[in-house]
């Protein structure tokens, strides 16, 4: 029951609601490519030389180069949005249910492209190419650590724009992303309105409010507390692994909902009065052990400083990166679609609803629907196919 | 606007909804008393010698000793439920809005008593008397630290029962408590059904489900990660303060709701693109600073190990401390009233609703209503007076 693997997010997730793909559909394959900028100046005015990021694509770019859909990834995600690298891969990209030939984001029609963000969390994943604190600083021969400049969602967008321009692209049929990806999507629509025809925000928000900024800080706290963190100048031999594991435990629970957790508890035989935690304060319950082990196995490919930088990019986010949210929303020309999850405890539906209502009151074309289910925030990653039809028709409107 | 002080919980809370007390009402005063047991054997079978806890009371015990209402306190609370110790006190006990002469829990009629739990969080508060890891172990002359045995909600109840028996009391008109206090209240009703006539669970639950047990573990994680923790054998000179502060930051946010936080953000002039966090990864947003400072000022009177033991007591909790929840609920003879908060993110209303529905399906008399407001879990502590009328009539039914 709990065996489906979702790359870069949860290692164990319910199979409930998995898409049924017709046997006749040809499997989708992709490969990771590298984009390099010799020099990049951040929104905050600092220069990084060079910047490299990974990217992958599905489907073919047409002659007019007007069939492009950009997929922007979530906090702990990568550019592996769909397909497999080889037939031997156990699982496909995280949104494979909606990206592919004949699917909601139809690769027979669209050239779908996705890019690893700067400071990508999975810095030690062979399939991720990113630039961040774990990168060697050419000036010192050591990892940047916390000498790396603060980067923003706007910077993620600007690097993506440079890549698209290098491919001769100057317009997006749509930009679509879940969670932190939805921040990038709405940022695209606000910062470069001439580019973006359609914007889809899944489990998203148009700004980090005070609540979200505080919650994000909590994710970073265990890393800063870990004695191995060393103010961000740790070595690869002694990284702040326990801090990173504790951060991932928080993130995982924050992205889920009680019903799902309690079903996992049932499969583990969870009981309040388990003997180990009753006998010793050093021991713990089965469900805590489960959560810890999941975090430990995910942490192996991740960098703790990168997590802090992602937290910061999200905290600094307001659509348009200007004076306030309304200024940012005013600039949007794209048709927009908001798909929050009704059980989301991380970015609650009020966030997407607020942006949708504001755009609507400005007379802009916007749609809103909620994902249903017991997975909380994760509905937008692993159960997105429930909105396939709406998504497909939004893309052709 | 944000100046009301709530002892042992949040130092800054909205004044919205504060009770208006008629000038004619005489102020309520109380004093802390000590109850000592030479020896106490825990639910887990370990012996602690001696055990001391503090207690206070409001109103007079009648001759028949049948007018007793026991108030059981929340996780970070104390037995200071109402009144002041002296006219100079800035604030009264946390439920002063409903406990006092002529109030919902009318001290003209009832003898109201409250007891500091074992392992009380506020170990260094002059007004708290408790026994826990911070207590000197008479066998070693050093604090117990993590040699202290695991204790349970049943143990809190058993120590309260010994105190009541020492006063010649053998029956409770009612037991009423918020949050962890509601666990004690329902435990009383299940473990000692002959004692309890009425049980009121405020922002409560009848068990820790897998979700809650995992969430509680997250509160303890920063303490265990702090290098000063030393497996629980730290000294008073070098306690794991940063771990404790991070734990309190988590707890505070978990006990609140976005609307409240965002109003605080407004008063602080919160902006996403504040200069300090944009310029340096070492800096932070005003709202995070606010949350940190609140936690720091609360941490001064608290003991980190005590927090871990309270977490464990809550994790091990199932009403009746038996095989399962239904067994525990079956034993209850009291009339019950459940008052969860509709915006509660910590113990969501489904928990109280589940217990209420189960009791109802067993044919037991039970009532249910929700506290409304933007304070989340804290509605049950600082806005309880909105259910004064229902509470008052439940106590006379």
Short mmCIF file of C-alpha atoms in Angstrom, two decimals, chain B:
data_model
loop_
_atom_site.label_atom_id
_atom_site.label_comp_id
_atom_site.label_asym_id
_atom_site.label_seq_id
_atom_site.Cartn_x
_atom_site.Cartn_y
_atom_site.Cartn_z
CA UNK B 1 -2.84 46.01 20.97
CA UNK B 2 -0.45 43.16 21.76
CA UNK B 3 0.25 43.72 25.40
CA UNK B 4 -1.73 41.24 27.42
CA UNK B 5 0.50 38.91 29.35
CA UNK B 6 -0.46 35.29 29.67
CA UNK B 7 1.59 33.53 32.31
CA UNK B 8 3.68 30.65 31.09
CA UNK B 9 2.38 30.66 27.55
CA UNK B 10 2.75 33.63 25.25
CA UNK B 11 4.22 36.84 26.53
CA UNK B 12 2.48 38.83 23.87
CA UNK B 13 -1.07 38.16 22.90
CA UNK B 14 -3.96 40.15 21.50
CA UNK B 15 -6.20 41.90 23.95
CA UNK B 16 -9.11 41.25 21.62
CA UNK B 17 -11.82 39.43 23.51
CA UNK B 18 -10.54 40.16 27.01
CA UNK B 19 -13.23 39.72 29.61
CA UNK B 20 -14.81 42.75 31.15
CA UNK B 21 -15.01 42.19 34.88
CA UNK B 22 -17.46 44.29 36.82
CA UNK B 23 -15.83 46.70 39.27
CA UNK B 24 -17.87 45.24 42.07
CA UNK B 25 -16.17 41.85 41.82
CA UNK B 26 -13.67 41.33 44.65
CA UNK B 27 -10.19 40.45 43.35
CA UNK B 28 -9.20 36.82 43.82
CA UNK B 29 -5.99 35.99 45.66
CA UNK B 30 -4.27 32.67 46.10
CA UNK B 31 -1.03 31.21 47.40
CA UNK B 32 1.17 28.35 46.35
CA UNK B 33 1.26 25.31 48.63
CA UNK B 34 3.40 22.19 48.57
CA UNK B 35 2.31 18.57 48.56
CA UNK B 36 4.87 15.90 49.32
CA UNK B 37 4.79 12.15 48.78
CA UNK B 38 7.68 10.31 50.43
CA UNK B 39 7.68 7.84 47.60
CA UNK B 40 5.77 7.42 44.38
CA UNK B 41 5.74 4.51 41.93
CA UNK B 42 5.17 5.45 38.30
CA UNK B 43 2.84 3.82 35.79
CA UNK B 44 6.00 2.35 34.26
CA UNK B 45 6.94 0.75 37.62
CA UNK B 46 9.80 3.03 38.71
CA UNK B 47 10.01 4.65 42.14
CA UNK B 48 10.70 8.33 42.81
CA UNK B 49 11.47 9.41 46.40
CA UNK B 50 10.34 11.97 47.33
CA UNK B 51 7.87 13.67 45.01
CA UNK B 52 6.89 17.30 45.61
CA UNK B 53 4.37 19.32 43.64
CA UNK B 54 2.87 22.77 44.07
CA UNK B 55 -0.84 23.50 44.19
CA UNK B 56 -3.22 26.36 44.69
CA UNK B 57 -6.93 26.78 45.25
CA UNK B 58 -9.75 29.31 44.89
CA UNK B 59 -13.00 29.28 46.87
CA UNK B 60 -13.82 27.19 49.93
CA UNK B 61 -14.14 23.44 50.37
CA UNK B 62 -17.61 22.76 51.80
CA UNK B 63 -18.31 20.42 54.70
CA UNK B 64 -19.40 17.52 52.55
CA UNK B 65 -16.29 18.06 50.40
CA UNK B 66 -18.46 17.61 47.35
CA UNK B 67 -17.95 21.00 45.68
CA UNK B 68 -14.50 20.32 44.20
CA UNK B 69 -13.50 21.30 40.68
CA UNK B 70 -10.02 20.24 39.60
CA UNK B 71 -8.28 22.31 36.91
CA UNK B 72 -5.52 20.47 35.04
CA UNK B 73 -2.96 22.63 33.23
CA UNK B 74 -1.59 22.72 29.69
CA UNK B 75 1.88 21.77 28.41
CA UNK B 76 3.72 24.97 29.25
CA UNK B 77 1.33 25.98 32.03
CA UNK B 78 1.35 25.78 35.80
CA UNK B 79 -1.18 25.43 38.59
CA UNK B 80 -1.68 29.21 38.52
CA UNK B 81 -5.10 28.96 36.88
CA UNK B 82 -6.69 32.07 38.36
CA UNK B 83 -6.27 35.01 40.72
CA UNK B 84 -3.11 36.79 41.80
CA UNK B 85 -0.54 36.10 44.49
CA UNK B 86 -0.44 39.78 45.43
CA UNK B 87 -2.07 43.04 44.32
CA UNK B 88 1.24 43.95 42.64
CA UNK B 89 1.07 41.04 40.16
CA UNK B 90 0.76 42.29 36.60
CA UNK B 91 -1.43 39.46 35.51
CA UNK B 92 -3.69 36.81 36.98
CA UNK B 93 -3.73 33.05 36.34
CA UNK B 94 -4.37 31.93 32.76
CA UNK B 95 -8.07 31.08 33.15
CA UNK B 96 -8.93 34.00 35.40
CA UNK B 97 -11.63 34.94 32.85
CA UNK B 98 -13.70 31.91 33.86
CA UNK B 99 -12.58 31.14 37.42
CA UNK B 100 -13.60 33.49 40.23
CA UNK B 101 -16.54 34.82 42.21
CA UNK B 102 -19.59 34.92 39.93
CA UNK B 103 -17.67 33.59 36.95
CA UNK B 104 -18.39 30.42 34.93
CA UNK B 105 -16.46 28.34 37.44
CA UNK B 106 -17.88 30.19 40.41
CA UNK B 107 -15.60 30.28 43.43
CA UNK B 108 -18.57 31.37 45.55
CA UNK B 109 -19.90 27.85 44.98
CA UNK B 110 -16.94 25.64 44.15
CA UNK B 111 -13.62 24.78 45.72
CA UNK B 112 -11.34 25.03 42.69
CA UNK B 113 -7.94 23.40 42.92
CA UNK B 114 -5.02 23.08 40.53
CA UNK B 115 -1.72 21.21 40.80
CA UNK B 116 1.67 21.64 39.12
CA UNK B 117 2.34 18.47 37.13
CA UNK B 118 5.39 16.30 37.56
CA UNK B 119 8.18 17.41 35.18
CA UNK B 120 6.52 20.84 34.94
CA UNK B 121 8.18 22.87 32.20
CA UNK B 122 8.67 25.97 34.36
CA UNK B 123 11.10 24.32 36.74
CA UNK B 124 12.89 27.60 37.59
CA UNK B 125 9.75 29.66 38.17
CA UNK B 126 9.58 30.65 41.86
CA UNK B 127 5.87 29.93 41.80
CA UNK B 128 6.25 26.38 40.52
CA UNK B 129 7.01 23.33 42.61
CA UNK B 130 7.64 20.16 40.67
CA UNK B 131 9.72 17.00 40.58
CA UNK B 132 11.55 16.01 37.43
CA UNK B 133 14.93 15.71 35.74
CA UNK B 134 16.01 19.11 37.12
CA UNK B 135 15.39 17.89 40.69
CA UNK B 136 18.39 16.79 42.75
CA UNK B 137 18.50 13.01 42.91
CA UNK B 138 19.05 12.30 46.63
CA UNK B 139 21.11 9.25 45.75
CA UNK B 140 23.71 11.19 43.76
CA UNK B 141 23.41 14.80 44.90
CA UNK B 142 23.15 15.74 41.21
CA UNK B 143 20.09 16.52 39.09
CA UNK B 144 18.39 13.34 37.85
CA UNK B 145 18.78 14.43 34.24
CA UNK B 146 17.70 11.63 31.96
CA UNK B 147 18.00 9.11 34.79
CA UNK B 148 14.57 10.36 35.81
CA UNK B 149 11.97 7.74 34.91
CA UNK B 150 9.53 8.30 32.06
CA UNK B 151 6.23 9.57 33.48
CA UNK B 152 2.77 9.55 31.95
CA UNK B 153 -0.44 11.54 32.07
CA UNK B 154 -1.68 8.79 34.44
CA UNK B 155 1.15 9.72 36.81
CA UNK B 156 0.11 13.38 36.80
CA UNK B 157 -3.41 12.20 37.69
CA UNK B 158 -2.20 9.81 40.39
CA UNK B 159 -0.21 12.52 42.16
CA UNK B 160 -3.25 14.84 42.01
CA UNK B 161 -5.39 12.03 43.46
CA UNK B 162 -2.99 11.54 46.37
CA UNK B 163 -3.16 15.27 47.11
CA UNK B 164 -6.97 15.31 46.98
CA UNK B 165 -7.13 12.26 49.26
CA UNK B 166 -4.81 14.03 51.72
CA UNK B 167 -7.48 16.77 51.87
CA UNK B 168 -10.22 14.20 52.52
CA UNK B 169 -11.69 14.57 49.05
CA UNK B 170 -13.03 11.49 47.22
CA UNK B 171 -15.19 12.97 44.51
CA UNK B 172 -14.90 15.69 41.84
CA UNK B 173 -17.85 17.81 40.84
CA UNK B 174 -15.83 18.33 37.68
CA UNK B 175 -12.38 18.11 36.19
CA UNK B 176 -11.64 20.74 33.54
CA UNK B 177 -8.48 21.30 31.53
CA UNK B 178 -7.10 22.73 28.29
CA UNK B 179 -4.78 20.89 25.89
CA UNK B 180 -2.48 18.59 27.91
CA UNK B 181 -4.85 19.46 30.76
CA UNK B 182 -7.67 17.90 28.76
CA UNK B 183 -5.66 14.70 28.55
CA UNK B 184 -5.44 14.67 32.34
CA UNK B 185 -9.15 15.45 32.63
CA UNK B 186 -10.24 12.57 30.40
CA UNK B 187 -7.68 10.28 32.04
CA UNK B 188 -9.25 11.09 35.40
CA UNK B 189 -12.70 10.22 34.04
CA UNK B 190 -11.48 6.92 32.60
CA UNK B 191 -9.06 5.78 35.31
CA UNK B 192 -11.23 6.82 38.28
CA UNK B 193 -14.81 6.88 37.00
CA UNK B 194 -16.25 6.75 40.55
CA UNK B 195 -14.59 10.07 41.28
CA UNK B 196 -15.59 12.16 38.29
CA UNK B 197 -19.10 13.58 37.78
CA UNK B 198 -18.27 15.94 34.91
CA UNK B 199 -15.35 16.22 32.53
CA UNK B 200 -14.58 19.21 30.31
CA UNK B 201 -11.98 18.80 27.57
CA UNK B 202 -10.87 22.16 26.15
CA UNK B 203 -8.73 22.15 22.94
CA UNK B 204 -8.11 18.52 23.75
CA UNK B 205 -7.76 14.97 22.63
CA UNK B 206 -8.44 11.55 24.08
CA UNK B 207 -5.28 10.03 22.65
CA UNK B 208 -2.10 10.94 20.79
CA UNK B 209 -2.49 9.61 17.28
CA UNK B 210 0.53 8.84 15.09
CA UNK B 211 0.39 12.38 13.66
CA UNK B 212 0.48 14.01 17.12
CA UNK B 213 3.20 11.73 18.43
CA UNK B 214 5.42 12.63 15.47
CA UNK B 215 4.65 16.34 15.86
CA UNK B 216 5.54 16.16 19.56
CA UNK B 217 8.84 14.48 18.71
CA UNK B 218 9.68 17.46 16.49
CA UNK B 219 9.40 19.73 19.56
CA UNK B 220 12.02 17.67 21.38
CA UNK B 221 14.43 17.37 18.45
CA UNK B 222 16.20 20.75 18.82
CA UNK B 223 16.97 20.00 22.47
CA UNK B 224 18.48 16.62 21.66
CA UNK B 225 20.50 18.28 18.87
CA UNK B 226 21.95 21.02 21.08
CA UNK B 227 25.56 20.06 21.96
CA UNK B 228 24.93 21.34 25.50
CA UNK B 229 22.24 18.73 26.03
CA UNK B 230 24.85 16.03 26.74
CA UNK B 231 22.34 13.19 26.63
CA UNK B 232 20.38 15.02 29.29
CA UNK B 233 23.21 15.34 31.84
CA UNK B 234 23.93 19.03 31.41
CA UNK B 235 24.79 21.39 34.24
CA UNK B 236 22.89 24.49 35.24
CA UNK B 237 25.85 26.57 34.03
CA UNK B 238 25.64 25.28 30.46
CA UNK B 239 22.10 24.20 29.67
CA UNK B 240 20.89 23.55 26.08
CA UNK B 241 19.29 26.97 25.86
CA UNK B 242 19.34 27.34 22.08
CA UNK B 243 17.68 23.95 21.67
CA UNK B 244 15.04 24.95 24.19
CA UNK B 245 14.47 28.28 22.42
CA UNK B 246 14.04 26.53 19.07
CA UNK B 247 11.61 24.08 20.65
CA UNK B 248 9.55 26.96 22.07
CA UNK B 249 9.52 28.68 18.67
CA UNK B 250 8.00 25.55 17.17
CA UNK B 251 5.47 25.17 19.95
CA UNK B 252 4.40 28.81 19.78
CA UNK B 253 3.78 28.72 16.04
CA UNK B 254 2.08 25.32 16.27
CA UNK B 255 -0.31 26.74 18.89
CA UNK B 256 -1.28 29.75 16.77
CA UNK B 257 -2.92 30.44 13.41
CA UNK B 258 -1.82 32.51 10.37
CA UNK B 259 -4.28 35.39 10.91
CA UNK B 260 -2.84 36.21 14.31
CA UNK B 261 0.76 35.96 13.12
CA UNK B 262 0.06 38.16 10.14
CA UNK B 263 -1.44 40.83 12.38
CA UNK B 264 1.73 40.74 14.47
CA UNK B 265 3.66 41.03 11.19
CA UNK B 266 1.73 44.19 10.34
CA UNK B 267 2.60 45.81 13.65
CA UNK B 268 6.27 44.97 13.05
CA UNK B 269 6.21 46.37 9.52
CA UNK B 270 6.98 42.91 8.12
CA UNK B 271 8.03 42.95 4.46
CA UNK B 272 9.29 40.05 2.38
CA UNK B 273 12.18 42.10 0.99
CA UNK B 274 13.53 43.39 4.29
CA UNK B 275 17.12 44.49 3.72
CA UNK B 276 18.86 42.49 6.45
CA UNK B 277 17.73 39.01 5.28
CA UNK B 278 18.23 40.01 1.61
CA UNK B 279 21.81 41.03 2.30
CA UNK B 280 22.96 38.21 4.57
CA UNK B 281 22.03 34.59 5.16
CA UNK B 282 23.09 35.17 8.78
CA UNK B 283 20.37 37.80 9.29
CA UNK B 284 16.67 37.25 9.61
CA UNK B 285 13.22 38.81 9.14
CA UNK B 286 11.57 40.96 11.83
CA UNK B 287 8.85 38.33 12.42
CA UNK B 288 11.46 35.62 13.07
CA UNK B 289 13.29 37.96 15.42
CA UNK B 290 10.02 38.56 17.26
CA UNK B 291 9.33 34.85 17.59
CA UNK B 292 12.90 34.18 18.75
CA UNK B 293 12.86 36.90 21.40
CA UNK B 294 9.54 35.67 22.81
CA UNK B 295 10.97 32.16 23.05
CA UNK B 296 14.17 33.42 24.69
CA UNK B 297 12.33 35.30 27.39
CA UNK B 298 10.13 32.29 28.17
CA UNK B 299 13.06 29.86 28.17
CA UNK B 300 14.71 31.52 31.17
CA UNK B 301 12.37 29.80 33.67
CA UNK B 302 12.15 26.49 31.83
CA UNK B 303 14.13 23.27 31.84
CA UNK B 304 14.92 21.54 28.55
CA UNK B 305 14.77 17.98 29.93
CA UNK B 306 11.38 18.73 31.45
CA UNK B 307 10.17 19.60 27.96
CA UNK B 308 11.34 16.21 26.69
CA UNK B 309 9.52 14.43 29.53
CA UNK B 310 6.31 16.35 28.88
CA UNK B 311 6.56 15.47 25.19
CA UNK B 312 6.91 11.82 26.15
CA UNK B 313 3.97 11.89 28.60
CA UNK B 314 1.78 13.32 25.82
CA UNK B 315 3.03 10.82 23.22
CA UNK B 316 2.21 7.89 25.52
CA UNK B 317 -1.30 9.15 26.14
CA UNK B 318 -4.41 7.13 25.42
CA UNK B 319 -7.42 7.71 27.68
CA UNK B 320 -7.35 5.03 30.36
CA UNK B 321 -3.79 3.96 29.53
CA UNK B 322 -5.08 0.58 28.42
CA UNK B 323 -5.19 -1.53 25.29
CA UNK B 324 -6.89 1.05 23.11
CA UNK B 325 -8.99 4.21 23.12
CA UNK B 326 -12.38 2.51 23.08
CA UNK B 327 -11.55 0.50 26.19
CA UNK B 328 -10.66 3.77 27.91
CA UNK B 329 -13.76 5.61 26.80
CA UNK B 330 -16.04 2.69 27.78
CA UNK B 331 -15.00 3.16 31.43
CA UNK B 332 -16.10 6.80 31.59
CA UNK B 333 -19.23 7.53 33.67
CA UNK B 334 -18.95 11.33 33.77
CA UNK B 335 -21.00 13.71 31.69
CA UNK B 336 -18.56 15.11 29.18
CA UNK B 337 -18.19 18.39 27.29
CA UNK B 338 -15.70 18.90 24.45
CA UNK B 339 -14.61 22.40 23.42
CA UNK B 340 -12.02 22.29 20.61
CA UNK B 341 -11.05 25.44 18.68
CA UNK B 342 -12.12 25.56 15.05
CA UNK B 343 -8.76 27.04 13.92
CA UNK B 344 -6.61 24.69 16.02
CA UNK B 345 -3.62 23.35 14.05
CA UNK B 346 -2.08 21.51 17.00
CA UNK B 347 -4.93 19.36 18.27
CA UNK B 348 -7.35 19.77 15.41
CA UNK B 349 -11.08 19.53 16.14
CA UNK B 350 -11.22 16.01 14.65
CA UNK B 351 -9.59 14.76 17.84
CA UNK B 352 -12.24 16.07 20.24
CA UNK B 353 -14.97 15.22 17.71
CA UNK B 354 -13.76 11.62 17.49
CA UNK B 355 -13.90 11.18 21.28
CA UNK B 356 -17.29 12.89 21.51
CA UNK B 357 -18.74 10.74 18.72
CA UNK B 358 -17.37 7.55 20.25
CA UNK B 359 -18.87 8.38 23.68
CA UNK B 360 -22.12 9.33 22.04
CA UNK B 361 -22.30 6.03 20.15
CA UNK B 362 -21.78 4.26 23.49
CA UNK B 363 -24.90 6.03 24.76
CA UNK B 364 -23.00 8.27 27.17
CA UNK B 365 -24.09 11.89 27.78
CA UNK B 366 -21.70 14.15 25.89
CA UNK B 367 -21.75 17.65 24.44
CA UNK B 368 -19.63 19.34 21.78
CA UNK B 369 -19.07 22.96 20.70
CA UNK B 370 -16.24 24.79 18.98
CA UNK B 371 -14.36 27.87 20.13
CA UNK B 372 -14.11 30.41 17.33
CA UNK B 373 -11.35 32.91 16.58
CA UNK B 374 -8.01 33.49 14.92
CA UNK B 375 -5.75 32.32 17.74
CA UNK B 376 -5.75 28.63 16.80
CA UNK B 377 -5.04 26.28 19.72
CA UNK B 378 -4.57 29.27 22.04
CA UNK B 379 -8.27 30.13 21.79
CA UNK B 380 -8.72 27.55 24.56
CA UNK B 381 -6.34 29.38 26.87
CA UNK B 382 -6.84 33.09 26.22
CA UNK B 383 -10.35 33.24 24.74
CA UNK B 384 -12.11 30.57 26.80
CA UNK B 385 -14.65 33.10 28.14
CA UNK B 386 -16.56 32.90 24.85
CA UNK B 387 -17.93 29.57 26.16
CA UNK B 388 -18.56 30.81 29.72
CA UNK B 389 -22.29 30.34 29.56
CA UNK B 390 -22.17 26.81 28.21
CA UNK B 391 -19.54 25.90 30.80
CA UNK B 392 -21.52 27.41 33.67
CA UNK B 393 -24.69 25.55 32.75
CA UNK B 394 -22.83 22.27 32.13
CA UNK B 395 -21.50 22.51 35.69
CA UNK B 396 -25.00 22.79 37.13
CA UNK B 397 -26.67 20.11 34.97
#
